[in-house]
Amino acid sequence: MSYLNAVNDQALLDLSIDLLSRPSITPLDEGCQDLMASYLEPLGFNIEPMRFEDTQNMWARKGDSGPLFCFAGHTDVVPVGEESHWHNPPFEPKLIDGMLHGRGAADMKGSLAAMVIATKRFVEQHPNHKGSIAFLITSDEEGPFINGTTRVVDTLEARNEKIQYCIVGEPSSTAKLGDVVKNGRRGSLTGDLVIKGKQGHVAYPHLATNPIHKAMAALDELAKTVWDNGNEYFPPTSFQISNINGGTGAGNVIPGILKVQFNLRFSTELTFDLIKARIIAILDQHGLDYDIDWTYNGLPFLTDHGQLLNAVRSSIKEITGYDTDPQTSGGTSDGRFIAPTGAELVELGPVNATIHQVNECVKFSDLEILTDVYQRLLEKLLLD
């Protein structure tokens, strides 16, 4: 059977366009989850809205036995930027020369449509499949990630509802659909550092303490530190200063404080505690007077073996004819909240070339292929 030829193009296109037409900038959902629920509920899914503060989440599940296969994703999108720079209004999606244009086309409403249509076909063709299928959808992935997936996972964990297999629809592909999947991500730790000095007149430096001067050697050492060498699955840990601010704006004033924000993307060779200890040791070694606040953005995670990764690889091969490359590069995703529960997790979605850009778009035929791959995954994991 050719799964590609079995795609119902119009159903996929209609749902994609309906989702893309909704201006669901974080943390707004604008009815996207209700739209998805309208497709899922007739298939036997129990729809459980979970609203936490300003964030709309949805947990939808069909079945009560294992294994539990979960599609995870987000309905929120980033701001459009200068709308006049778009050649087509960002929330008026349009298919142009085979490319579906609109904010969220690649990140990640196209994936959401593919998930729903793949599930619809699978359930209609295999109503007595084993296990359960679920959707974990949030409107808070692109924003502060406080009241979204992490809160839903906490709720599921509290009632011992365990996900065995999870596909996150983030745009993982590089040049063509399925050439790259993410089977892990680096951890992320942000530090907000305030280095204290004493403000004074530049003509009387002996009466002041310049925090910029005092910080230079320590910041240089932090930037040059080899934190680790990575491993088979992860590149070496990276330390980057992302923001730095000091001074009053006047040319004749020594500032009293220097503010430095930095981030580390780290491998499984390190932990939060190890990183913090090394940073504090360097700051103390240089005799700095400082305060520091930490933001724990997520631990590294990895699915380096198991049924899910095997099924992803074979499904992509069967549908596309080529092999996929599992990688752990890139930023963070909501997978960091799901993987620690013990779930096997892989990110699989469209080409990421235009995400967060003006004129975001995705090749519609890639969404057709993605739908077939998702359906084939369900068949491999939920059919005897």
mmCIF file of C-alpha atoms in Angstrom:
data_model
loop_
_atom_site.group_PDB
_atom_site.id
_atom_site.type_symbol
_atom_site.label_atom_id
_atom_site.label_comp_id
_atom_site.label_asym_id
_atom_site.label_seq_id
_atom_site.Cartn_x
_atom_site.Cartn_y
_atom_site.Cartn_z
ATOM 1 C CA MET A 1 0.000 0.000 0.000
ATOM 2 C CA SER A 2 1.259 3.507 -0.792
ATOM 3 C CA TYR A 3 0.494 5.679 2.221
ATOM 4 C CA LEU A 4 1.407 8.801 0.284
ATOM 5 C CA ASN A 5 -1.249 8.141 -2.338
ATOM 6 C CA ALA A 6 -3.820 7.520 0.393
ATOM 7 C CA VAL A 7 -3.647 11.094 1.728
ATOM 8 C CA ASN A 8 -6.872 13.079 1.723
ATOM 9 C CA ASP A 9 -5.336 16.381 0.639
ATOM 10 C CA GLN A 10 -8.402 18.531 1.104
ATOM 11 C CA ALA A 11 -9.096 17.444 4.677
ATOM 12 C CA LEU A 12 -5.512 18.180 5.659
ATOM 13 C CA LEU A 13 -5.495 21.500 3.836
ATOM 14 C CA ASP A 14 -8.833 22.591 5.317
ATOM 15 C CA LEU A 15 -7.726 21.893 8.882
ATOM 16 C CA SER A 16 -4.314 23.514 8.344
ATOM 17 C CA ILE A 17 -5.872 26.678 6.962
ATOM 18 C CA ASP A 18 -8.457 26.824 9.739
ATOM 19 C CA LEU A 19 -5.741 26.579 12.395
ATOM 20 C CA LEU A 20 -3.472 29.093 10.662
ATOM 21 C CA SER A 21 -6.224 31.672 10.322
ATOM 22 C CA ARG A 22 -6.434 32.030 14.118
ATOM 23 C CA PRO A 23 -4.094 34.707 15.584
ATOM 24 C CA SER A 24 -3.016 32.594 18.550
ATOM 25 C CA ILE A 25 0.009 34.573 19.707
ATOM 26 C CA THR A 26 1.285 33.276 23.073
ATOM 27 C CA PRO A 27 -0.541 32.620 25.349
ATOM 28 C CA LEU A 28 -3.704 32.876 23.236
ATOM 29 C CA ASP A 29 -5.267 29.766 21.733
ATOM 30 C CA GLU A 30 -8.079 31.474 19.809
ATOM 31 C CA GLY A 31 -10.180 28.314 19.580
ATOM 32 C CA CYS A 32 -7.501 26.115 17.999
ATOM 33 C CA GLN A 33 -7.843 23.416 20.653
ATOM 34 C CA ASP A 34 -11.622 23.428 20.361
ATOM 35 C CA LEU A 35 -11.222 22.973 16.621
ATOM 36 C CA MET A 36 -8.919 19.987 17.143
ATOM 37 C CA ALA A 37 -11.334 18.576 19.724
ATOM 38 C CA SER A 38 -14.165 18.766 17.187
ATOM 39 C CA TYR A 39 -12.229 16.290 15.040
ATOM 40 C CA LEU A 40 -11.151 14.049 17.932
ATOM 41 C CA GLU A 41 -14.322 13.765 19.997
ATOM 42 C CA PRO A 42 -16.326 11.889 17.305
ATOM 43 C CA LEU A 43 -13.448 9.368 17.180
ATOM 44 C CA GLY A 44 -14.012 8.461 20.822
ATOM 45 C CA PHE A 45 -11.576 10.851 22.518
ATOM 46 C CA ASN A 46 -12.379 12.179 25.976
ATOM 47 C CA ILE A 47 -11.594 15.898 25.833
ATOM 48 C CA GLU A 48 -10.207 17.371 29.052
ATOM 49 C CA PRO A 49 -9.508 21.108 28.922
ATOM 50 C CA MET A 50 -6.885 22.180 31.473
ATOM 51 C CA ARG A 51 -6.665 25.922 31.927
ATOM 52 C CA PHE A 52 -3.938 27.225 34.207
ATOM 53 C CA GLU A 53 -3.869 30.997 34.706
ATOM 54 C CA ASP A 54 -3.629 32.568 31.225
ATOM 55 C CA THR A 55 -2.841 29.346 29.379
ATOM 56 C CA GLN A 56 -5.258 27.005 27.623
ATOM 57 C CA ASN A 57 -4.225 23.360 27.541
ATOM 58 C CA MET A 58 -5.957 20.222 26.293
ATOM 59 C CA TRP A 59 -5.517 16.595 27.265
ATOM 60 C CA ALA A 60 -7.497 14.361 24.922
ATOM 61 C CA ARG A 61 -7.365 10.592 25.285
ATOM 62 C CA LYS A 62 -8.947 7.639 23.537
ATOM 63 C CA GLY A 63 -8.699 4.337 25.403
ATOM 64 C CA ASP A 64 -7.709 3.408 28.925
ATOM 65 C CA SER A 65 -5.155 0.641 28.361
ATOM 66 C CA GLY A 66 -1.478 0.660 27.529
ATOM 67 C CA PRO A 67 0.655 1.454 25.753
ATOM 68 C CA LEU A 68 -0.243 5.154 25.706
ATOM 69 C CA PHE A 69 0.930 6.938 22.552
ATOM 70 C CA CYS A 70 0.836 10.747 22.806
ATOM 71 C CA PHE A 71 1.038 13.489 20.199
ATOM 72 C CA ALA A 72 2.310 16.683 21.871
ATOM 73 C CA GLY A 73 2.410 20.209 20.506
ATOM 74 C CA HIS A 74 1.388 23.830 20.827
ATOM 75 C CA THR A 75 -1.202 26.087 19.255
ATOM 76 C CA ASP A 76 0.544 29.338 20.164
ATOM 77 C CA VAL A 77 2.778 31.165 17.715
ATOM 78 C CA VAL A 78 5.366 33.928 17.983
ATOM 79 C CA PRO A 79 4.512 37.540 17.024
ATOM 80 C CA VAL A 80 4.517 38.303 13.308
ATOM 81 C CA GLY A 81 6.968 41.219 13.396
ATOM 82 C CA GLU A 82 6.461 43.957 10.827
ATOM 83 C CA GLU A 83 3.272 42.824 9.112
ATOM 84 C CA SER A 84 3.909 45.026 6.077
ATOM 85 C CA HIS A 85 6.963 42.879 5.311
ATOM 86 C CA TRP A 86 4.804 39.807 4.738
ATOM 87 C CA HIS A 87 3.857 39.245 1.110
ATOM 88 C CA ASN A 88 0.644 37.635 2.351
ATOM 89 C CA PRO A 89 -1.117 38.594 5.618
ATOM 90 C CA PRO A 90 0.250 36.248 8.314
ATOM 91 C CA PHE A 91 -3.168 35.118 9.531
ATOM 92 C CA GLU A 92 -4.731 34.820 6.093
ATOM 93 C CA PRO A 93 -3.103 31.511 5.075
ATOM 94 C CA LYS A 94 -2.678 30.819 1.409
ATOM 95 C CA LEU A 95 -1.300 28.012 -0.730
ATOM 96 C CA ILE A 96 1.136 29.553 -3.239
ATOM 97 C CA ASP A 97 3.067 27.345 -5.666
ATOM 98 C CA GLY A 98 2.770 24.376 -3.345
ATOM 99 C CA MET A 99 3.876 26.333 -0.255
ATOM 100 C CA LEU A 100 1.424 26.933 2.582
ATOM 101 C CA HIS A 101 2.057 30.428 3.954
ATOM 102 C CA GLY A 102 1.089 31.781 7.368
ATOM 103 C CA ARG A 103 2.404 32.293 10.873
ATOM 104 C CA GLY A 104 2.691 28.859 12.446
ATOM 105 C CA ALA A 105 2.724 26.915 9.171
ATOM 106 C CA ALA A 106 5.967 25.175 10.163
ATOM 107 C CA ASP A 107 5.989 25.884 13.901
ATOM 108 C CA MET A 108 3.752 24.072 14.457
ATOM 109 C CA LYS A 109 0.170 24.183 13.244
ATOM 110 C CA GLY A 110 1.026 22.160 10.158
ATOM 111 C CA SER A 111 2.151 19.345 12.443
ATOM 112 C CA LEU A 112 -1.026 19.631 14.517
ATOM 113 C CA ALA A 113 -3.181 19.222 11.413
ATOM 114 C CA ALA A 114 -1.097 16.233 10.303
ATOM 115 C CA MET A 115 -1.450 14.626 13.746
ATOM 116 C CA VAL A 116 -5.218 15.004 13.778
ATOM 117 C CA ILE A 117 -5.771 13.753 10.211
ATOM 118 C CA ALA A 118 -3.371 10.825 10.710
ATOM 119 C CA THR A 119 -5.213 9.855 13.887
ATOM 120 C CA LYS A 120 -8.600 10.149 12.198
ATOM 121 C CA ARG A 121 -7.556 7.817 9.403
ATOM 122 C CA PHE A 122 -5.925 5.358 11.760
ATOM 123 C CA VAL A 123 -8.924 5.109 14.104
ATOM 124 C CA GLU A 124 -11.411 4.822 11.244
ATOM 125 C CA GLN A 125 -9.344 2.050 9.656
ATOM 126 C CA HIS A 126 -8.475 0.301 12.927
ATOM 127 C CA PRO A 127 -11.256 0.996 15.447
ATOM 128 C CA ASN A 128 -10.163 -1.924 17.651
ATOM 129 C CA HIS A 129 -6.497 -0.955 17.928
ATOM 130 C CA LYS A 130 -4.655 -1.790 21.124
ATOM 131 C CA GLY A 131 -3.537 0.755 23.703
ATOM 132 C CA SER A 132 -4.501 4.409 23.873
ATOM 133 C CA ILE A 133 -3.895 7.578 21.868
ATOM 134 C CA ALA A 134 -3.620 11.008 23.470
ATOM 135 C CA PHE A 135 -3.026 14.640 22.546
ATOM 136 C CA LEU A 136 -1.213 16.992 24.928
ATOM 137 C CA ILE A 137 -1.644 20.478 23.503
ATOM 138 C CA THR A 138 -0.711 23.837 25.055
ATOM 139 C CA SER A 139 -0.835 27.538 24.168
ATOM 140 C CA ASP A 140 2.289 28.364 26.204
ATOM 141 C CA GLU A 141 5.256 26.795 24.413
ATOM 142 C CA GLU A 142 6.635 29.937 22.766
ATOM 143 C CA GLY A 143 6.305 32.025 25.923
ATOM 144 C CA PRO A 144 7.235 31.633 29.588
ATOM 145 C CA PHE A 145 6.373 27.878 29.602
ATOM 146 C CA ILE A 146 5.034 28.153 33.159
ATOM 147 C CA ASN A 147 1.379 27.177 32.830
ATOM 148 C CA GLY A 148 1.521 24.895 29.819
ATOM 149 C CA THR A 149 2.900 21.412 29.242
ATOM 150 C CA THR A 150 4.728 21.326 32.570
ATOM 151 C CA ARG A 151 1.459 21.844 34.496
ATOM 152 C CA VAL A 152 -0.358 19.230 32.420
ATOM 153 C CA VAL A 153 2.436 16.717 33.029
ATOM 154 C CA ASP A 154 2.281 17.440 36.761
ATOM 155 C CA THR A 155 -1.456 16.693 36.657
ATOM 156 C CA LEU A 156 -0.947 13.425 34.772
ATOM 157 C CA GLU A 157 1.853 12.349 37.111
ATOM 158 C CA ALA A 158 -0.301 13.063 40.168
ATOM 159 C CA ARG A 159 -2.868 10.555 38.923
ATOM 160 C CA ASN A 160 -0.227 8.112 37.653
ATOM 161 C CA GLU A 161 -1.236 8.500 34.008
ATOM 162 C CA LYS A 162 1.931 7.473 32.185
ATOM 163 C CA ILE A 163 2.877 8.210 28.570
ATOM 164 C CA GLN A 164 4.927 5.415 27.002
ATOM 165 C CA TYR A 165 5.560 6.946 23.557
ATOM 166 C CA CYS A 166 5.497 10.642 22.679
ATOM 167 C CA ILE A 167 5.894 12.412 19.344
ATOM 168 C CA VAL A 168 6.413 16.178 19.591
ATOM 169 C CA GLY A 169 5.589 17.914 16.322
ATOM 170 C CA GLU A 170 8.369 20.506 16.445
ATOM 171 C CA PRO A 171 9.931 21.338 13.046
ATOM 172 C CA SER A 172 12.878 18.961 13.240
ATOM 173 C CA SER A 173 13.625 18.533 9.525
ATOM 174 C CA THR A 174 16.449 20.410 7.804
ATOM 175 C CA ALA A 175 16.309 20.028 4.017
ATOM 176 C CA LYS A 176 13.454 17.586 3.459
ATOM 177 C CA LEU A 177 10.722 16.046 5.571
ATOM 178 C CA GLY A 178 12.122 13.496 7.990
ATOM 179 C CA ASP A 179 15.814 13.888 7.176
ATOM 180 C CA VAL A 180 16.412 14.826 10.825
ATOM 181 C CA VAL A 181 14.527 13.955 13.987
ATOM 182 C CA LYS A 182 15.382 15.094 17.495
ATOM 183 C CA ASN A 183 15.815 12.219 19.906
ATOM 184 C CA GLY A 184 17.066 14.478 22.680
ATOM 185 C CA ARG A 185 17.826 18.058 23.608
ATOM 186 C CA ARG A 186 20.466 19.826 25.622
ATOM 187 C CA GLY A 187 19.678 21.234 29.037
ATOM 188 C CA SER A 188 19.395 24.993 29.521
ATOM 189 C CA LEU A 189 20.386 27.107 32.519
ATOM 190 C CA THR A 190 20.225 30.917 32.641
ATOM 191 C CA GLY A 191 22.082 33.060 35.140
ATOM 192 C CA ASP A 192 21.264 36.695 35.956
ATOM 193 C CA LEU A 193 24.397 38.114 37.553
ATOM 194 C CA VAL A 194 24.709 41.499 39.284
ATOM 195 C CA ILE A 195 28.280 42.516 40.033
ATOM 196 C CA LYS A 196 28.503 45.241 42.646
ATOM 197 C CA GLY A 197 30.945 48.154 42.699
ATOM 198 C CA LYS A 198 30.834 51.710 43.950
ATOM 199 C CA GLN A 199 29.647 54.578 41.782
ATOM 200 C CA GLY A 200 31.886 57.611 41.460
ATOM 201 C CA HIS A 201 33.490 60.229 39.262
ATOM 202 C CA VAL A 202 35.832 58.954 36.538
ATOM 203 C CA ALA A 203 38.378 61.600 37.587
ATOM 204 C CA TYR A 204 38.567 60.098 41.089
ATOM 205 C CA PRO A 205 38.759 56.343 40.491
ATOM 206 C CA HIS A 206 40.369 55.787 43.897
ATOM 207 C CA LEU A 207 37.070 56.798 45.453
ATOM 208 C CA ALA A 208 35.030 54.328 43.381
ATOM 209 C CA THR A 209 35.042 50.656 42.419
ATOM 210 C CA ASN A 210 34.376 49.902 38.777
ATOM 211 C CA PRO A 211 32.379 46.624 38.526
ATOM 212 C CA ILE A 212 33.037 46.403 34.786
ATOM 213 C CA HIS A 213 36.782 46.349 35.286
ATOM 214 C CA LYS A 214 36.533 43.872 38.149
ATOM 215 C CA ALA A 215 34.285 41.535 36.156
ATOM 216 C CA MET A 216 36.336 41.336 32.963
ATOM 217 C CA ALA A 217 38.764 38.626 34.019
ATOM 218 C CA ALA A 218 36.033 36.437 35.513
ATOM 219 C CA LEU A 219 33.799 36.777 32.458
ATOM 220 C CA ASP A 220 36.735 36.000 30.198
ATOM 221 C CA GLU A 221 37.486 32.852 32.186
ATOM 222 C CA LEU A 222 33.838 31.754 32.095
ATOM 223 C CA ALA A 223 33.729 32.270 28.327
ATOM 224 C CA LYS A 224 36.938 30.273 27.792
ATOM 225 C CA THR A 225 36.135 27.435 30.189
ATOM 226 C CA VAL A 226 35.870 23.960 28.674
ATOM 227 C CA TRP A 227 32.861 22.635 30.545
ATOM 228 C CA ASP A 228 32.954 19.176 28.980
ATOM 229 C CA ASN A 229 33.712 17.486 25.684
ATOM 230 C CA GLY A 230 30.172 16.341 25.015
ATOM 231 C CA ASN A 231 29.565 12.684 24.260
ATOM 232 C CA GLU A 232 28.267 10.369 21.559
ATOM 233 C CA TYR A 233 24.892 12.142 21.485
ATOM 234 C CA PHE A 234 25.614 15.728 22.583
ATOM 235 C CA PRO A 235 28.034 18.464 21.537
ATOM 236 C CA PRO A 236 30.214 20.130 24.184
ATOM 237 C CA THR A 237 28.465 22.418 26.635
ATOM 238 C CA SER A 238 28.260 26.048 25.488
ATOM 239 C CA PHE A 239 28.465 29.141 27.727
ATOM 240 C CA GLN A 240 27.192 32.354 26.122
ATOM 241 C CA ILE A 241 26.707 35.869 27.492
ATOM 242 C CA SER A 242 23.401 37.048 26.073
ATOM 243 C CA ASN A 243 22.956 40.447 27.721
ATOM 244 C CA ILE A 244 25.304 42.875 29.484
ATOM 245 C CA ASN A 245 24.504 46.298 30.860
ATOM 246 C CA GLY A 246 26.487 48.783 32.928
ATOM 247 C CA GLY A 247 26.729 52.526 33.235
ATOM 248 C CA THR A 248 24.468 55.491 33.842
ATOM 249 C CA GLY A 249 24.633 56.853 30.330
ATOM 250 C CA ALA A 250 27.002 59.611 31.376
ATOM 251 C CA GLY A 251 30.606 59.592 30.172
ATOM 252 C CA ASN A 252 32.049 60.812 33.445
ATOM 253 C CA VAL A 253 30.450 58.374 35.886
ATOM 254 C CA ILE A 254 31.877 55.053 37.057
ATOM 255 C CA PRO A 255 28.866 52.739 37.389
ATOM 256 C CA GLY A 256 27.885 51.114 40.640
ATOM 257 C CA ILE A 257 26.692 47.809 39.193
ATOM 258 C CA LEU A 258 27.121 45.621 36.125
ATOM 259 C CA LYS A 259 24.324 43.306 35.011
ATOM 260 C CA VAL A 260 25.240 40.215 33.028
ATOM 261 C CA GLN A 261 22.886 37.544 31.728
ATOM 262 C CA PHE A 262 24.330 34.273 30.456
ATOM 263 C CA ASN A 263 23.052 30.901 29.325
ATOM 264 C CA LEU A 264 24.522 27.423 29.183
ATOM 265 C CA ARG A 265 23.245 24.724 26.845
ATOM 266 C CA PHE A 266 24.634 21.587 28.414
ATOM 267 C CA SER A 267 24.938 17.886 27.774
ATOM 268 C CA THR A 268 24.164 14.880 29.926
ATOM 269 C CA GLU A 269 27.751 15.124 31.204
ATOM 270 C CA LEU A 270 26.663 17.932 33.560
ATOM 271 C CA THR A 271 23.931 18.793 36.050
ATOM 272 C CA PHE A 272 22.529 22.079 37.307
ATOM 273 C CA ASP A 273 24.429 21.701 40.583
ATOM 274 C CA LEU A 274 27.780 20.980 38.922
ATOM 275 C CA ILE A 275 27.459 23.997 36.628
ATOM 276 C CA LYS A 276 26.440 26.334 39.440
ATOM 277 C CA ALA A 277 29.307 25.183 41.654
ATOM 278 C CA ARG A 278 31.892 25.807 38.928
ATOM 279 C CA ILE A 279 30.516 29.263 38.102
ATOM 280 C CA ILE A 280 30.403 30.336 41.743
ATOM 281 C CA ALA A 281 33.958 29.059 42.263
ATOM 282 C CA ILE A 282 35.213 31.230 39.372
ATOM 283 C CA LEU A 283 33.358 34.321 40.589
ATOM 284 C CA ASP A 284 34.669 33.841 44.120
ATOM 285 C CA GLN A 285 38.207 33.205 42.890
ATOM 286 C CA HIS A 286 38.171 36.670 41.310
ATOM 287 C CA GLY A 287 36.963 38.293 44.526
ATOM 288 C CA LEU A 288 33.735 39.690 43.123
ATOM 289 C CA ASP A 289 30.885 41.086 45.183
ATOM 290 C CA TYR A 290 27.805 39.769 43.406
ATOM 291 C CA ASP A 291 24.268 38.430 43.480
ATOM 292 C CA ILE A 292 23.068 35.750 41.081
ATOM 293 C CA ASP A 293 19.648 34.338 40.234
ATOM 294 C CA TRP A 294 19.188 31.103 38.317
ATOM 295 C CA THR A 295 16.472 30.092 35.864
ATOM 296 C CA TYR A 296 16.196 26.356 35.283
ATOM 297 C CA ASN A 297 14.918 26.045 31.728
ATOM 298 C CA GLY A 298 15.208 22.271 31.453
ATOM 299 C CA LEU A 299 17.450 19.251 31.906
ATOM 300 C CA PRO A 300 18.942 17.397 28.942
ATOM 301 C CA PHE A 301 17.030 14.334 27.772
ATOM 302 C CA LEU A 302 17.734 11.504 25.370
ATOM 303 C CA THR A 303 15.877 8.617 23.730
ATOM 304 C CA ASP A 304 18.769 6.687 22.228
ATOM 305 C CA HIS A 305 17.024 3.329 21.811
ATOM 306 C CA GLY A 306 13.631 1.675 22.157
ATOM 307 C CA GLN A 307 10.517 0.905 20.162
ATOM 308 C CA LEU A 308 9.605 4.509 19.400
ATOM 309 C CA LEU A 309 12.905 5.527 17.813
ATOM 310 C CA ASN A 310 12.987 2.264 15.861
ATOM 311 C CA ALA A 311 9.416 2.863 14.655
ATOM 312 C CA VAL A 312 10.211 6.463 13.681
ATOM 313 C CA ARG A 313 13.231 5.388 11.661
ATOM 314 C CA SER A 314 11.429 2.590 9.841
ATOM 315 C CA SER A 315 8.294 4.680 9.198
ATOM 316 C CA ILE A 316 10.296 7.495 7.610
ATOM 317 C CA LYS A 317 12.241 4.971 5.528
ATOM 318 C CA GLU A 318 9.069 3.235 4.315
ATOM 319 C CA ILE A 319 7.265 6.457 3.408
ATOM 320 C CA THR A 320 10.126 8.543 1.999
ATOM 321 C CA GLY A 321 12.721 5.980 0.937
ATOM 322 C CA TYR A 322 15.590 7.603 2.821
ATOM 323 C CA ASP A 323 17.154 7.285 6.273
ATOM 324 C CA THR A 324 16.679 9.777 9.087
ATOM 325 C CA ASP A 325 19.404 11.251 11.263
ATOM 326 C CA PRO A 326 18.623 11.454 15.002
ATOM 327 C CA GLN A 327 20.182 14.595 16.515
ATOM 328 C CA THR A 328 20.127 16.528 19.793
ATOM 329 C CA SER A 329 21.053 19.957 18.396
ATOM 330 C CA GLY A 330 18.930 23.075 18.533
ATOM 331 C CA GLY A 331 17.045 24.846 21.282
ATOM 332 C CA THR A 332 14.654 23.563 23.895
ATOM 333 C CA SER A 333 11.166 22.153 23.436
ATOM 334 C CA ASP A 334 8.344 20.990 25.673
ATOM 335 C CA GLY A 335 9.815 17.520 25.356
ATOM 336 C CA ARG A 336 11.957 18.485 28.365
ATOM 337 C CA PHE A 337 8.861 18.291 30.567
ATOM 338 C CA ILE A 338 7.617 14.959 29.206
ATOM 339 C CA ALA A 339 10.801 12.887 28.869
ATOM 340 C CA PRO A 340 11.664 12.945 32.613
ATOM 341 C CA THR A 341 8.478 10.947 33.298
ATOM 342 C CA GLY A 342 10.098 7.965 31.568
ATOM 343 C CA ALA A 343 8.429 8.379 28.177
ATOM 344 C CA GLU A 344 10.283 7.506 24.989
ATOM 345 C CA LEU A 345 10.199 10.787 23.071
ATOM 346 C CA VAL A 346 11.109 11.923 19.549
ATOM 347 C CA GLU A 347 10.521 15.269 17.852
ATOM 348 C CA LEU A 348 9.357 14.884 14.266
ATOM 349 C CA GLY A 349 7.998 17.709 12.162
ATOM 350 C CA PRO A 350 8.445 19.845 9.018
ATOM 351 C CA VAL A 351 11.478 21.660 7.660
ATOM 352 C CA ASN A 352 12.495 24.470 10.006
ATOM 353 C CA ALA A 353 13.970 26.897 7.443
ATOM 354 C CA THR A 354 11.385 29.682 7.956
ATOM 355 C CA ILE A 355 10.283 29.269 11.581
ATOM 356 C CA HIS A 356 9.865 32.525 13.530
ATOM 357 C CA GLN A 357 10.610 34.464 10.330
ATOM 358 C CA VAL A 358 8.583 36.862 8.225
ATOM 359 C CA ASN A 359 6.807 34.896 5.471
ATOM 360 C CA GLU A 360 6.873 31.605 7.378
ATOM 361 C CA CYS A 361 5.795 28.772 5.113
ATOM 362 C CA VAL A 362 5.923 25.023 4.659
ATOM 363 C CA LYS A 363 5.759 22.783 1.600
ATOM 364 C CA PHE A 364 2.266 21.326 1.665
ATOM 365 C CA SER A 365 3.444 18.049 0.189
ATOM 366 C CA ASP A 366 5.699 17.738 3.263
ATOM 367 C CA LEU A 367 2.621 17.930 5.476
ATOM 368 C CA GLU A 368 1.087 15.163 3.363
ATOM 369 C CA ILE A 369 4.172 13.014 3.901
ATOM 370 C CA LEU A 370 4.229 13.881 7.603
ATOM 371 C CA THR A 371 0.620 12.740 7.922
ATOM 372 C CA ASP A 372 1.541 9.399 6.369
ATOM 373 C CA VAL A 373 4.529 8.982 8.674
ATOM 374 C CA TYR A 374 2.406 9.732 11.732
ATOM 375 C CA GLN A 375 -0.205 7.225 10.617
ATOM 376 C CA ARG A 376 2.438 4.580 9.965
ATOM 377 C CA LEU A 377 3.841 5.164 13.459
ATOM 378 C CA LEU A 378 0.435 4.505 15.002
ATOM 379 C CA GLU A 379 0.157 1.294 12.999
ATOM 380 C CA LYS A 380 3.574 0.080 14.086
ATOM 381 C CA LEU A 381 3.027 0.790 17.771
ATOM 382 C CA LEU A 382 -0.698 0.152 18.296
ATOM 383 C CA LEU A 383 -1.477 -2.799 16.038
ATOM 384 C CA ASP A 384 -0.718 -6.393 16.985
#
